[in-house]
PDB file of N, CA and C in Angstrom:
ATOM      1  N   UNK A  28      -2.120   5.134  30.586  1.00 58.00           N
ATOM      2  CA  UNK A  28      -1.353   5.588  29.454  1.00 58.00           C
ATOM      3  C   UNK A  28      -1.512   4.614  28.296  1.00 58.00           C
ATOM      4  N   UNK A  29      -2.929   4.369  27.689  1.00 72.00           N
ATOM      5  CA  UNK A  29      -3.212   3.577  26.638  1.00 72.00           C
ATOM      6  C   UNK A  29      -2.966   4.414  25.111  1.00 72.00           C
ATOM      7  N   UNK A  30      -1.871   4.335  24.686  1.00 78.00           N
ATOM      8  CA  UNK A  30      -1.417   4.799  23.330  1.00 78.00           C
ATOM      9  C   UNK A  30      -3.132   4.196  22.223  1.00 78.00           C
ATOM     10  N   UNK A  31      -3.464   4.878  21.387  1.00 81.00           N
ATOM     11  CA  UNK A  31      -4.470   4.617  20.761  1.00 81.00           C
ATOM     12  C   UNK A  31      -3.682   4.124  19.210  1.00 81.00           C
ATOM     13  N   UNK A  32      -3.611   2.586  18.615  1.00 76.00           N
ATOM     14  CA  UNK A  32      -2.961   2.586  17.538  1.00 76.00           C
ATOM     15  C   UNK A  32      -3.668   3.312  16.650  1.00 76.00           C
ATOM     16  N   UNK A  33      -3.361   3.766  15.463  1.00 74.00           N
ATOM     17  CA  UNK A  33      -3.763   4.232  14.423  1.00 74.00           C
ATOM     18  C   UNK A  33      -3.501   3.328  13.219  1.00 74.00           C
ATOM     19  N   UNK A  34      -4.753   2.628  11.937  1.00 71.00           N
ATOM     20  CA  UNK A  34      -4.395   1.480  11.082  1.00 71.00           C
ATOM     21  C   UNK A  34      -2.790   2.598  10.319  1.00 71.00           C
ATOM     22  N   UNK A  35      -2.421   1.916   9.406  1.00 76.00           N
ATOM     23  CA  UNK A  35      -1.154   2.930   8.257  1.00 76.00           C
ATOM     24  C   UNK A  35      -2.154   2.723   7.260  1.00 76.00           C
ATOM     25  N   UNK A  36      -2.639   4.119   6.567  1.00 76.00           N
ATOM     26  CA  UNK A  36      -3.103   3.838   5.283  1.00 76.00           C
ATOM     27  C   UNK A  36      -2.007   3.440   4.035  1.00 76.00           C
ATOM     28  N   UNK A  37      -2.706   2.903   3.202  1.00 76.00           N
ATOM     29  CA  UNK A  37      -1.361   2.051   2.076  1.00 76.00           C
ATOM     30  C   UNK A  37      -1.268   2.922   1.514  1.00 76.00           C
ATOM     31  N   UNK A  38       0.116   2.906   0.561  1.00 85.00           N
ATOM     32  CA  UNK A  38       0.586   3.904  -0.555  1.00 85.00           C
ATOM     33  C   UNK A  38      -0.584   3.781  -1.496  1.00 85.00           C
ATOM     34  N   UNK A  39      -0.981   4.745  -2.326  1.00 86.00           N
ATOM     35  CA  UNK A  39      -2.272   4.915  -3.215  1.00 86.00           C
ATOM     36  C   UNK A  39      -1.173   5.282  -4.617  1.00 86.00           C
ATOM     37  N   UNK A  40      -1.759   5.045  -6.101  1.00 85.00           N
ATOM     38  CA  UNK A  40      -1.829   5.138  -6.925  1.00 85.00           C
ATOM     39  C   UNK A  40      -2.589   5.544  -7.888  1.00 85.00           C
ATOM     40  N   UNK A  41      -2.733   6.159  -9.271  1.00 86.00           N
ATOM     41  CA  UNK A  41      -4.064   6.416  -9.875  1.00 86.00           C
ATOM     42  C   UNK A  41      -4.090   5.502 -11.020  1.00 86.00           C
ATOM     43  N   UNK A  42      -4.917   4.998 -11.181  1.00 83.00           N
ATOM     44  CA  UNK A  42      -5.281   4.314 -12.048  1.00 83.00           C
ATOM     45  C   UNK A  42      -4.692   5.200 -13.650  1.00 83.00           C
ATOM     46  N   UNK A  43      -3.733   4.450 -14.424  1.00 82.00           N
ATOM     47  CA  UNK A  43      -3.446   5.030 -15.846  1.00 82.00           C
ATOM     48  C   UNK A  43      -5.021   5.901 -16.826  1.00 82.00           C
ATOM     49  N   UNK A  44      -5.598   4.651 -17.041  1.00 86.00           N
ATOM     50  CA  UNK A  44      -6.609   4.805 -17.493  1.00 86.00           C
ATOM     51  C   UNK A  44      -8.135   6.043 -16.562  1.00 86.00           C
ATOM     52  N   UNK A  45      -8.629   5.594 -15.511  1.00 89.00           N
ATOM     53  CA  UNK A  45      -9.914   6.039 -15.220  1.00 89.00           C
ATOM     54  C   UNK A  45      -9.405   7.113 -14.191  1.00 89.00           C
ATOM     55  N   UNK A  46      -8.290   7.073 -13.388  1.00 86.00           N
ATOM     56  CA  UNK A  46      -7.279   7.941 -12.639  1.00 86.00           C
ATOM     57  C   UNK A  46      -8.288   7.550 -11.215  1.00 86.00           C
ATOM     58  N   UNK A  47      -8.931   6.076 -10.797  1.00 87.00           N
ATOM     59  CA  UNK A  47      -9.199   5.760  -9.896  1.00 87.00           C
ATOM     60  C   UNK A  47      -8.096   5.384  -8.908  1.00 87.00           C
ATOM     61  N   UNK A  48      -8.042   5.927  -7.854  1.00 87.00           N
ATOM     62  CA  UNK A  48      -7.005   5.822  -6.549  1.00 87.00           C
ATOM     63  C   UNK A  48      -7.136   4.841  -6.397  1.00 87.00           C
ATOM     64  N   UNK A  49      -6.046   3.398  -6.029  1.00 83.00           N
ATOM     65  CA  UNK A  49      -6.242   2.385  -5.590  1.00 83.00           C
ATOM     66  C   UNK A  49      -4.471   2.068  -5.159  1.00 83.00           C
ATOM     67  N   UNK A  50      -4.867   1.008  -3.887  1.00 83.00           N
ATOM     68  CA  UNK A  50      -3.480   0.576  -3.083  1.00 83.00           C
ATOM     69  C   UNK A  50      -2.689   0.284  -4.003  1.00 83.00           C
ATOM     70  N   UNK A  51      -1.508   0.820  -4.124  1.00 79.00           N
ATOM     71  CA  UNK A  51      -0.328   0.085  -4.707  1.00 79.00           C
ATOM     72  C   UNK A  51      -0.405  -1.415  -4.558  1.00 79.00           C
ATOM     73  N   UNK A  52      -0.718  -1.783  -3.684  1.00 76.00           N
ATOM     74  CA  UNK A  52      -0.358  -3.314  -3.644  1.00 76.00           C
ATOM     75  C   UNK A  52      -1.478  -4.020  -4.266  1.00 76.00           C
ATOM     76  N   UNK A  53      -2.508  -3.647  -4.582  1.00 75.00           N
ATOM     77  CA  UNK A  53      -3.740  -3.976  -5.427  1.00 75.00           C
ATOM     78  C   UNK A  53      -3.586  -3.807  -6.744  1.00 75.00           C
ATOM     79  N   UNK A  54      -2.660  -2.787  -7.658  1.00 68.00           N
ATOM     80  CA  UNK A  54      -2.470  -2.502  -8.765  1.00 68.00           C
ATOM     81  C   UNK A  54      -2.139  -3.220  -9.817  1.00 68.00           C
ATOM     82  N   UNK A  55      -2.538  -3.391 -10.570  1.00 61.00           N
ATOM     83  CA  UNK A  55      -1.489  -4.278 -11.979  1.00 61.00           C
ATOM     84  C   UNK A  55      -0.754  -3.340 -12.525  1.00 61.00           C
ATOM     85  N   UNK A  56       0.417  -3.816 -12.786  1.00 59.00           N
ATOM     86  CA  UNK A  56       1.902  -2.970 -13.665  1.00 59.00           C
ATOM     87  C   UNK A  56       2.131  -3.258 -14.780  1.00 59.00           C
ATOM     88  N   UNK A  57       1.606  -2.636 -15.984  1.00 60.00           N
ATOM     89  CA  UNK A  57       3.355  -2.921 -17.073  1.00 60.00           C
ATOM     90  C   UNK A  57       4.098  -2.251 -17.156  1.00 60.00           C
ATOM     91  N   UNK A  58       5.237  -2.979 -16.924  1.00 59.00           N
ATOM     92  CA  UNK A  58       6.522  -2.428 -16.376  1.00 59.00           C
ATOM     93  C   UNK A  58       7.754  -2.184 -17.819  1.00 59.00           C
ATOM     94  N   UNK A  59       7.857  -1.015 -18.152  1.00 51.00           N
ATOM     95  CA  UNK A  59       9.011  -0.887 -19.309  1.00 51.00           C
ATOM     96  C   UNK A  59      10.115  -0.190 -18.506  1.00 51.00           C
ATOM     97  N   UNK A  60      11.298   0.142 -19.373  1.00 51.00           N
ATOM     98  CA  UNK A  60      12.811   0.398 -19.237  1.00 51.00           C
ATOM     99  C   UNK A  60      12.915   1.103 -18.122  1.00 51.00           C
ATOM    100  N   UNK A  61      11.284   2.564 -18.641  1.00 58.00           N
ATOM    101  CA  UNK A  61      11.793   3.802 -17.799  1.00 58.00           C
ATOM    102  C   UNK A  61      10.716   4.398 -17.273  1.00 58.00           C
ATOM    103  N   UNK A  62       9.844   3.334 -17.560  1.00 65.00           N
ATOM    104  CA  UNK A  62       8.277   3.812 -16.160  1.00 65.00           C
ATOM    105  C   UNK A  62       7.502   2.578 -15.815  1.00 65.00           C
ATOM    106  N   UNK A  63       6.429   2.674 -14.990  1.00 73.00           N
ATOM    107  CA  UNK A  63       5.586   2.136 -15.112  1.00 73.00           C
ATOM    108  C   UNK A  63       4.117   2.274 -14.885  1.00 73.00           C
ATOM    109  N   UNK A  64       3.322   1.884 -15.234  1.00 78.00           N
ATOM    110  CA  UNK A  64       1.676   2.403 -15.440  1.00 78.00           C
ATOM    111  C   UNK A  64       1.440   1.194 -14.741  1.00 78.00           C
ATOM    112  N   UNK A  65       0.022   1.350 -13.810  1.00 82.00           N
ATOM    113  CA  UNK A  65      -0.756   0.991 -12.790  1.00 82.00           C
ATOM    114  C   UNK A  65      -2.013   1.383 -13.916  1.00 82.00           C
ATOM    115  N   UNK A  66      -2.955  -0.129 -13.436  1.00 84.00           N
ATOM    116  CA  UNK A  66      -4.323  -0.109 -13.563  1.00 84.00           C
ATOM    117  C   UNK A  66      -5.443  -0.859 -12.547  1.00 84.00           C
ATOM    118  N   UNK A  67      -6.055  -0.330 -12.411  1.00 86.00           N
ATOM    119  CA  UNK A  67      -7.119  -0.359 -11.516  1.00 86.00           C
ATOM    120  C   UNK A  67      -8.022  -1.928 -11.761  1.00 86.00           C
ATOM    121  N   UNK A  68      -7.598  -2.063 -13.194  1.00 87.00           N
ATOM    122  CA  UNK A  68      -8.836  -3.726 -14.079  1.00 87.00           C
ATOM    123  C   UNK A  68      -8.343  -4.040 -14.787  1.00 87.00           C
ATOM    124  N   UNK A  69      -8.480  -5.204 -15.383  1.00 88.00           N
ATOM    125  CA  UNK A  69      -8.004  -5.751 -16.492  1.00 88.00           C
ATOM    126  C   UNK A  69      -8.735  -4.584 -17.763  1.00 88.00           C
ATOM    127  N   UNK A  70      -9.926  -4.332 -17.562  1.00 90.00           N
ATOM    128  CA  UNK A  70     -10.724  -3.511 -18.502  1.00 90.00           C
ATOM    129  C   UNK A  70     -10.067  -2.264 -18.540  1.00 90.00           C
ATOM    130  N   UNK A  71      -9.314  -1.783 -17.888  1.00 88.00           N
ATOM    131  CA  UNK A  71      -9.054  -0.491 -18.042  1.00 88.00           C
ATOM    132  C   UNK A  71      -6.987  -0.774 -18.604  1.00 88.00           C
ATOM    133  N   UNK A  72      -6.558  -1.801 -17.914  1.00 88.00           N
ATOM    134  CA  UNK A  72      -5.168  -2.348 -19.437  1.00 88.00           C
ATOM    135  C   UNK A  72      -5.950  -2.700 -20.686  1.00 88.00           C
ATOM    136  N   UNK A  73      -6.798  -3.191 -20.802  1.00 90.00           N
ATOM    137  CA  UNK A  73      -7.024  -3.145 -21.834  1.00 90.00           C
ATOM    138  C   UNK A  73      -7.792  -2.095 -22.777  1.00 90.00           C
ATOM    139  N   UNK A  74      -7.971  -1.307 -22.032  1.00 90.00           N
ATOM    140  CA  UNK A  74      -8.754   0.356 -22.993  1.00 90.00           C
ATOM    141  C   UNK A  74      -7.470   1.371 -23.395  1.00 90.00           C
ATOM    142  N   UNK A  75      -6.453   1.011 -22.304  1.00 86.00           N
ATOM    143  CA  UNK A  75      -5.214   1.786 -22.662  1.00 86.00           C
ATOM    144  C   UNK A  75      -4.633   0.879 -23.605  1.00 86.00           C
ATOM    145  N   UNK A  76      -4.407  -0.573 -24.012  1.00 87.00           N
ATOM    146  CA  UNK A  76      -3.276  -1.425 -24.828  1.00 87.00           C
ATOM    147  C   UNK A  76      -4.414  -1.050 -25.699  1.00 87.00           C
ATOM    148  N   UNK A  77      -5.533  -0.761 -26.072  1.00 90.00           N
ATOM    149  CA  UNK A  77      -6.605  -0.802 -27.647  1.00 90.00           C
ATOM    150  C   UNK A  77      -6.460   0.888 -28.068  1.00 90.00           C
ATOM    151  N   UNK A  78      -5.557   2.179 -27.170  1.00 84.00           N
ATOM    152  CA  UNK A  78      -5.277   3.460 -27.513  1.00 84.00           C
ATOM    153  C   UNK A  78      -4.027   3.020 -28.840  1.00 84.00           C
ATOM    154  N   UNK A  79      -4.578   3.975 -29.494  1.00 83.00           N
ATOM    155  CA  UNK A  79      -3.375   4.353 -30.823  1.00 83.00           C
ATOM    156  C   UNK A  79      -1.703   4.676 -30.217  1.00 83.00           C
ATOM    157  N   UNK A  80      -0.660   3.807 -30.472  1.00 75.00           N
ATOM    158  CA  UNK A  80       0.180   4.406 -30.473  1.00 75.00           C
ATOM    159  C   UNK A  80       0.857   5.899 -31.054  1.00 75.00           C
ATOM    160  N   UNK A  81       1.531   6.773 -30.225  1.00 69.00           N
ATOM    161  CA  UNK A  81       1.816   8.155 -30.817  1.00 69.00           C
ATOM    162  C   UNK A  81       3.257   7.577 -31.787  1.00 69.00           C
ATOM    163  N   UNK A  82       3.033   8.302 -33.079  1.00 57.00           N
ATOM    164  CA  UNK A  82       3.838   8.272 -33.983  1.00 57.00           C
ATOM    165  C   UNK A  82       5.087   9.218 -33.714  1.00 57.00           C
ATOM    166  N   UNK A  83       6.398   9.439 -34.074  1.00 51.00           N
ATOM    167  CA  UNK A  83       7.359  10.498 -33.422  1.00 51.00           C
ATOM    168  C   UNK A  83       7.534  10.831 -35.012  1.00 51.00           C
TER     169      UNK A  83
END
């Protein structure tokens, strides 16, 4: 009666920018009031922080 473990795959995320799947625990965050965005690279925070802010 050898139970076979199975690994746990990690919680996944999409990348803000390229919408590449990657571990939550691998992710970079900037974190505001009332969300937060995950990126996959420094290159890809920085292709989203060089997007135009939307005007209201």
């Amino acid at each position: 009666m050898n139970e076979e473990l199975k690994p746990i795959d990690p919680e996944m995320v999409a990348c803000e920018v390229c919408l590449k799947e990657i571990p939550l625990s691998e992710a970079k965050s900037s974190e505001a009031s009332d969300y937060v965005l995950h990126y996959c690279s420094l290159e890809c925070y920085a292709k989203w922080k060089e997007q135009p802010k939307d005007k209201e």
